[in-house]
Amino acid sequence: MRILLAEDDLILADALCRALVQSAYAVDIADNGEQADRSLALGIYDLAILDIGLPGIDGLEVLRRLRARKSAVPVLMLTAFDTLADRVRGLDLGADDYLSKPFDLPELEARVRALLRRGSPHPAPSLQHGGLRLDTVDRRVYHDNQPIELSAREFAVLELLMMREGRVVSKEHMVNHLYGWGDEVGPNAIEVYVHRIRKKLEPLGCEIRTVRGMGYLMERKGGKP
Ligand code: CA
């Protein structure tokens, strides 16, 4: 899952980025409104966190342009002061949630998880695939309630596949949703992660299929339609 964080307070941005990366999200930081607007226009983000007070065009204008492009990406607004006018305007322009500064990191992380769940076809705190359960809150994976050790990136790859259970996920989609601008992406990066996950999951009877020329697939399991 890839997040755009538009925040010009670079100390705050850096702290938020670190916390989110630790939870296996890919994060790009924009420190001004134009950059945030250009980045969001790429259409690769699963969530945007927009500070209202940005240099150049402000966070509200970035949001207005985003919704004018008919993008449904969930948006969490950050406000410097909890002013009613800003909140109302943000919600009217299509923000999904807001948080006023100063806030505690766990609260921001909880709101991020809630918004990402809302945007997913499985609005539950965990994703299930046979005996496999991916907990989106504690960011861990279990098989028959036994924890499976995965790196942050392996977790993120598996999350994308389980969110789209029954559908093919292309490598391009994975690269777009797993890496930020500063990340080095080797040509076989995705294959390597899928290979590592398979080594851990195949003994448990969980299969990731390769669909040649298209991507990867986890078949639907259980009594779901
Ligand atoms: Ca600001």
mmCIF file of C-alpha atoms and ligand atoms in Angstrom:
data_model
loop_
_atom_site.group_PDB
_atom_site.id
_atom_site.type_symbol
_atom_site.label_atom_id
_atom_site.label_comp_id
_atom_site.label_asym_id
_atom_site.label_seq_id
_atom_site.Cartn_x
_atom_site.Cartn_y
_atom_site.Cartn_z
ATOM 1 C CA MET A 1 0.000 0.000 0.000
ATOM 2 C CA ARG A 2 1.436 3.342 -1.048
ATOM 3 C CA ILE A 3 0.779 6.608 0.729
ATOM 4 C CA LEU A 4 1.423 10.195 -0.343
ATOM 5 C CA LEU A 5 2.265 12.379 2.626
ATOM 6 C CA ALA A 6 2.018 16.123 1.895
ATOM 7 C CA GLU A 7 3.606 17.925 4.829
ATOM 8 C CA ASP A 8 6.055 20.846 4.790
ATOM 9 C CA ASP A 9 7.176 20.389 8.394
ATOM 10 C CA LEU A 10 9.995 18.041 7.479
ATOM 11 C CA ILE A 11 10.684 16.866 11.021
ATOM 12 C CA LEU A 12 7.067 15.805 11.390
ATOM 13 C CA ALA A 13 7.018 14.349 7.868
ATOM 14 C CA ASP A 14 10.118 12.316 8.589
ATOM 15 C CA ALA A 15 8.682 10.946 11.854
ATOM 16 C CA LEU A 16 5.390 9.998 10.209
ATOM 17 C CA CYS A 17 7.186 8.453 7.248
ATOM 18 C CA ARG A 18 9.362 6.301 9.502
ATOM 19 C CA ALA A 19 6.381 5.021 11.482
ATOM 20 C CA LEU A 20 4.414 4.181 8.346
ATOM 21 C CA VAL A 21 7.359 2.483 6.631
ATOM 22 C CA GLN A 22 7.821 0.384 9.757
ATOM 23 C CA SER A 23 4.222 -0.762 9.295
ATOM 24 C CA ALA A 24 5.178 -1.915 5.754
ATOM 25 C CA TYR A 25 3.625 0.965 3.829
ATOM 26 C CA ALA A 26 5.499 2.691 1.021
ATOM 27 C CA VAL A 27 5.526 6.460 1.596
ATOM 28 C CA ASP A 28 6.366 9.428 -0.628
ATOM 29 C CA ILE A 29 6.708 12.876 0.903
ATOM 30 C CA ALA A 30 5.667 16.074 -0.897
ATOM 31 C CA ASP A 31 6.686 19.289 0.872
ATOM 32 C CA ASN A 32 4.521 21.663 -1.154
ATOM 33 C CA GLY A 33 1.094 21.756 -2.738
ATOM 34 C CA GLU A 34 2.159 21.603 -6.385
ATOM 35 C CA GLN A 35 4.285 18.544 -5.799
ATOM 36 C CA ALA A 36 1.427 16.859 -3.921
ATOM 37 C CA ASP A 37 -0.963 17.665 -6.758
ATOM 38 C CA ARG A 38 1.396 16.346 -9.451
ATOM 39 C CA SER A 39 2.069 13.182 -7.468
ATOM 40 C CA LEU A 40 -1.591 12.441 -6.854
ATOM 41 C CA ALA A 41 -2.313 12.948 -10.549
ATOM 42 C CA LEU A 42 -0.209 9.825 -11.208
ATOM 43 C CA GLY A 43 -3.037 7.786 -9.700
ATOM 44 C CA ILE A 44 -0.790 5.302 -7.912
ATOM 45 C CA TYR A 45 -1.646 6.038 -4.283
ATOM 46 C CA ASP A 46 -3.868 4.068 -1.928
ATOM 47 C CA LEU A 47 -4.153 6.966 0.510
ATOM 48 C CA ALA A 48 -3.206 10.648 0.799
ATOM 49 C CA ILE A 49 -2.375 12.489 4.013
ATOM 50 C CA LEU A 50 -2.679 16.210 3.282
ATOM 51 C CA ASP A 51 -1.598 19.006 5.568
ATOM 52 C CA ILE A 52 -3.848 22.013 4.972
ATOM 53 C CA GLY A 53 -1.099 24.603 5.476
ATOM 54 C CA LEU A 54 1.230 23.824 2.566
ATOM 55 C CA PRO A 55 3.390 26.330 0.669
ATOM 56 C CA GLY A 56 2.146 27.141 -2.813
ATOM 57 C CA ILE A 57 -1.348 25.781 -3.240
ATOM 58 C CA ASP A 58 -2.782 24.653 0.102
ATOM 59 C CA GLY A 59 -3.984 21.200 1.092
ATOM 60 C CA LEU A 60 -7.625 22.097 0.484
ATOM 61 C CA GLU A 61 -6.872 23.105 -3.102
ATOM 62 C CA VAL A 62 -4.885 19.879 -3.619
ATOM 63 C CA LEU A 63 -7.938 17.998 -2.371
ATOM 64 C CA ARG A 64 -10.310 19.990 -4.593
ATOM 65 C CA ARG A 65 -8.214 19.188 -7.669
ATOM 66 C CA LEU A 66 -7.986 15.524 -6.687
ATOM 67 C CA ARG A 67 -11.756 15.171 -6.441
ATOM 68 C CA ALA A 68 -12.222 17.231 -9.622
ATOM 69 C CA ARG A 69 -10.243 14.457 -11.367
ATOM 70 C CA LYS A 70 -12.855 12.020 -9.985
ATOM 71 C CA SER A 71 -10.269 10.283 -7.834
ATOM 72 C CA ALA A 72 -11.767 8.330 -4.940
ATOM 73 C CA VAL A 73 -8.445 7.862 -3.115
ATOM 74 C CA PRO A 74 -9.073 8.201 0.648
ATOM 75 C CA VAL A 75 -7.794 11.484 2.121
ATOM 76 C CA LEU A 76 -6.824 12.243 5.686
ATOM 77 C CA MET A 77 -6.448 16.003 6.283
ATOM 78 C CA LEU A 78 -4.079 17.422 8.873
ATOM 79 C CA THR A 79 -4.994 20.790 10.367
ATOM 80 C CA ALA A 80 -2.617 22.999 12.349
ATOM 81 C CA PHE A 81 -5.414 24.451 14.446
ATOM 82 C CA ASP A 82 -8.669 22.723 14.990
ATOM 83 C CA THR A 83 -10.679 25.400 13.238
ATOM 84 C CA LEU A 84 -14.240 24.535 12.402
ATOM 85 C CA ALA A 85 -14.078 26.408 9.097
ATOM 86 C CA ASP A 86 -11.125 24.318 7.839
ATOM 87 C CA ARG A 87 -12.714 21.076 8.940
ATOM 88 C CA VAL A 88 -16.038 21.849 7.305
ATOM 89 C CA ARG A 89 -14.385 22.972 4.096
ATOM 90 C CA GLY A 90 -12.213 19.858 4.021
ATOM 91 C CA LEU A 91 -15.170 17.551 4.492
ATOM 92 C CA ASP A 92 -17.200 19.473 1.902
ATOM 93 C CA LEU A 93 -14.377 19.064 -0.604
ATOM 94 C CA GLY A 94 -14.337 15.309 -0.071
ATOM 95 C CA ALA A 95 -11.887 14.603 2.743
ATOM 96 C CA ASP A 96 -12.603 11.292 4.462
ATOM 97 C CA ASP A 97 -11.189 12.148 7.850
ATOM 98 C CA TYR A 98 -9.118 14.808 9.574
ATOM 99 C CA LEU A 99 -6.725 15.057 12.469
ATOM 100 C CA SER A 100 -5.639 18.241 14.226
ATOM 101 C CA LYS A 101 -2.089 18.848 15.309
ATOM 102 C CA PRO A 102 -0.604 17.943 17.645
ATOM 103 C CA PHE A 103 -1.711 14.323 17.475
ATOM 104 C CA ASP A 104 -0.332 11.038 18.753
ATOM 105 C CA LEU A 105 1.237 8.682 16.268
ATOM 106 C CA PRO A 106 -0.944 5.675 17.228
ATOM 107 C CA GLU A 107 -4.039 7.715 16.450
ATOM 108 C CA LEU A 108 -2.761 8.669 13.016
ATOM 109 C CA GLU A 109 -1.847 5.041 12.315
ATOM 110 C CA ALA A 110 -5.296 3.830 13.390
ATOM 111 C CA ARG A 111 -6.984 6.347 11.103
ATOM 112 C CA VAL A 112 -4.722 5.333 8.215
ATOM 113 C CA ARG A 113 -5.664 1.678 8.698
ATOM 114 C CA ALA A 114 -9.363 2.512 8.917
ATOM 115 C CA LEU A 115 -9.253 4.549 5.700
ATOM 116 C CA LEU A 116 -7.295 1.889 3.820
ATOM 117 C CA ARG A 117 -9.823 -0.733 4.924
ATOM 118 C CA ARG A 118 -12.683 1.425 3.743
ATOM 119 C CA GLY A 119 -11.117 1.642 0.301
ATOM 120 C CA SER A 120 -10.587 -2.110 0.085
ATOM 121 C CA PRO A 121 -13.138 -4.662 -1.058
ATOM 122 C CA HIS A 122 -12.629 -6.460 2.281
ATOM 123 C CA PRO A 123 -13.467 -3.874 4.925
ATOM 124 C CA ALA A 124 -12.364 -6.085 7.813
ATOM 125 C CA PRO A 125 -9.368 -5.758 10.120
ATOM 126 C CA SER A 126 -8.001 -9.040 8.816
ATOM 127 C CA LEU A 127 -7.761 -10.768 5.449
ATOM 128 C CA GLN A 128 -8.415 -14.494 5.331
ATOM 129 C CA HIS A 129 -7.186 -17.054 2.817
ATOM 130 C CA GLY A 130 -7.884 -20.606 3.931
ATOM 131 C CA GLY A 131 -6.014 -21.053 7.213
ATOM 132 C CA LEU A 132 -3.962 -17.952 6.491
ATOM 133 C CA ARG A 133 -4.911 -14.722 8.244
ATOM 134 C CA LEU A 134 -3.287 -11.358 7.629
ATOM 135 C CA ASP A 135 -3.985 -8.954 10.465
ATOM 136 C CA THR A 136 -3.965 -5.406 9.087
ATOM 137 C CA VAL A 137 -3.895 -3.917 12.600
ATOM 138 C CA ASP A 138 -0.894 -5.638 14.152
ATOM 139 C CA ARG A 139 0.630 -6.032 10.642
ATOM 140 C CA ARG A 140 1.352 -9.739 11.065
ATOM 141 C CA VAL A 141 0.397 -12.973 9.326
ATOM 142 C CA TYR A 142 -0.827 -16.138 11.019
ATOM 143 C CA HIS A 143 -1.523 -19.664 9.865
ATOM 144 C CA ASP A 144 -3.949 -21.510 12.119
ATOM 145 C CA ASN A 145 -3.107 -18.784 14.659
ATOM 146 C CA GLN A 146 0.640 -19.502 14.506
ATOM 147 C CA PRO A 147 2.607 -16.384 13.536
ATOM 148 C CA ILE A 148 4.620 -16.516 10.303
ATOM 149 C CA GLU A 149 7.808 -14.477 10.156
ATOM 150 C CA LEU A 150 7.754 -12.128 7.164
ATOM 151 C CA SER A 151 9.864 -9.083 6.406
ATOM 152 C CA ALA A 152 8.024 -5.774 5.998
ATOM 153 C CA ARG A 153 8.267 -6.013 2.219
ATOM 154 C CA GLU A 154 7.149 -9.651 2.130
ATOM 155 C CA PHE A 155 4.173 -8.663 4.276
ATOM 156 C CA ALA A 156 3.315 -5.831 1.870
ATOM 157 C CA VAL A 157 3.472 -8.145 -1.178
ATOM 158 C CA LEU A 158 1.232 -10.704 0.524
ATOM 159 C CA GLU A 159 -1.207 -7.974 1.590
ATOM 160 C CA LEU A 160 -1.629 -6.855 -2.034
ATOM 161 C CA LEU A 161 -2.263 -10.432 -3.170
ATOM 162 C CA MET A 162 -4.708 -11.237 -0.371
ATOM 163 C CA MET A 163 -6.612 -7.975 -0.857
ATOM 164 C CA ARG A 164 -7.168 -8.977 -4.452
ATOM 165 C CA GLU A 165 -7.789 -12.644 -3.815
ATOM 166 C CA GLY A 166 -9.142 -14.288 -6.959
ATOM 167 C CA ARG A 167 -7.709 -11.602 -9.233
ATOM 168 C CA VAL A 168 -4.382 -11.382 -11.006
ATOM 169 C CA VAL A 169 -2.085 -8.700 -9.585
ATOM 170 C CA SER A 170 0.410 -7.429 -12.153
ATOM 171 C CA LYS A 171 4.049 -6.813 -11.338
ATOM 172 C CA GLU A 172 3.618 -3.202 -12.393
ATOM 173 C CA HIS A 173 0.796 -2.745 -9.884
ATOM 174 C CA MET A 174 2.981 -4.274 -7.199
ATOM 175 C CA VAL A 175 5.936 -2.015 -7.957
ATOM 176 C CA ASN A 176 3.650 1.047 -7.945
ATOM 177 C CA HIS A 177 2.115 0.165 -4.604
ATOM 178 C CA LEU A 178 5.182 -1.179 -2.813
ATOM 179 C CA TYR A 179 7.903 1.343 -3.490
ATOM 180 C CA GLY A 180 8.414 5.037 -2.948
ATOM 181 C CA TRP A 181 10.477 7.389 -5.137
ATOM 182 C CA GLY A 182 13.699 6.919 -3.223
ATOM 183 C CA ASP A 183 13.583 3.118 -3.276
ATOM 184 C CA GLU A 184 15.877 1.115 -5.512
ATOM 185 C CA VAL A 185 13.811 -1.425 -7.408
ATOM 186 C CA GLY A 186 15.814 -4.230 -8.993
ATOM 187 C CA PRO A 187 14.370 -5.816 -12.152
ATOM 188 C CA ASN A 188 13.564 -9.065 -10.324
ATOM 189 C CA ALA A 189 12.566 -7.547 -6.999
ATOM 190 C CA ILE A 190 8.988 -8.772 -7.082
ATOM 191 C CA GLU A 191 10.003 -12.308 -8.165
ATOM 192 C CA VAL A 192 12.437 -12.439 -5.273
ATOM 193 C CA TYR A 193 9.787 -11.481 -2.708
ATOM 194 C CA VAL A 194 7.215 -13.858 -4.147
ATOM 195 C CA HIS A 195 9.814 -16.638 -4.088
ATOM 196 C CA ARG A 196 10.569 -15.956 -0.417
ATOM 197 C CA ILE A 197 6.897 -15.861 0.537
ATOM 198 C CA ARG A 198 6.256 -19.102 -1.340
ATOM 199 C CA LYS A 199 9.026 -20.827 0.578
ATOM 200 C CA LYS A 200 7.254 -19.902 3.810
ATOM 201 C CA LEU A 201 3.670 -20.530 2.711
ATOM 202 C CA GLU A 202 3.824 -23.548 0.410
ATOM 203 C CA PRO A 203 4.575 -25.999 3.237
ATOM 204 C CA LEU A 204 1.321 -24.723 4.775
ATOM 205 C CA GLY A 205 -0.628 -25.457 1.605
ATOM 206 C CA CYS A 206 -0.972 -21.823 0.483
ATOM 207 C CA GLU A 207 -0.195 -21.241 -3.152
ATOM 208 C CA ILE A 208 0.703 -18.117 -5.106
ATOM 209 C CA ARG A 209 0.181 -18.856 -8.788
ATOM 210 C CA THR A 210 2.233 -17.278 -11.540
ATOM 211 C CA VAL A 211 0.072 -16.196 -14.460
ATOM 212 C CA ARG A 212 2.608 -15.946 -17.228
ATOM 213 C CA GLY A 213 2.954 -12.494 -18.735
ATOM 214 C CA MET A 214 0.317 -11.092 -16.379
ATOM 215 C CA GLY A 215 1.322 -11.391 -12.756
ATOM 216 C CA TYR A 216 0.454 -13.352 -9.646
ATOM 217 C CA LEU A 217 -2.736 -14.776 -8.241
ATOM 218 C CA MET A 218 -4.055 -16.245 -5.035
ATOM 219 C CA GLU A 219 -7.121 -18.308 -5.856
ATOM 220 C CA ARG A 220 -10.271 -17.707 -3.894
ATOM 221 C CA LYS A 221 -10.651 -20.079 -0.985
ATOM 222 C CA GLY A 222 -13.492 -21.121 1.235
ATOM 223 C CA GLY A 223 -17.187 -20.494 0.857
ATOM 224 C CA LYS A 224 -16.966 -16.984 -0.543
ATOM 225 C CA PRO A 225 -18.899 -16.131 -3.705
HETATM 226 CA CA CA B 1 2.175 23.016 7.232
#
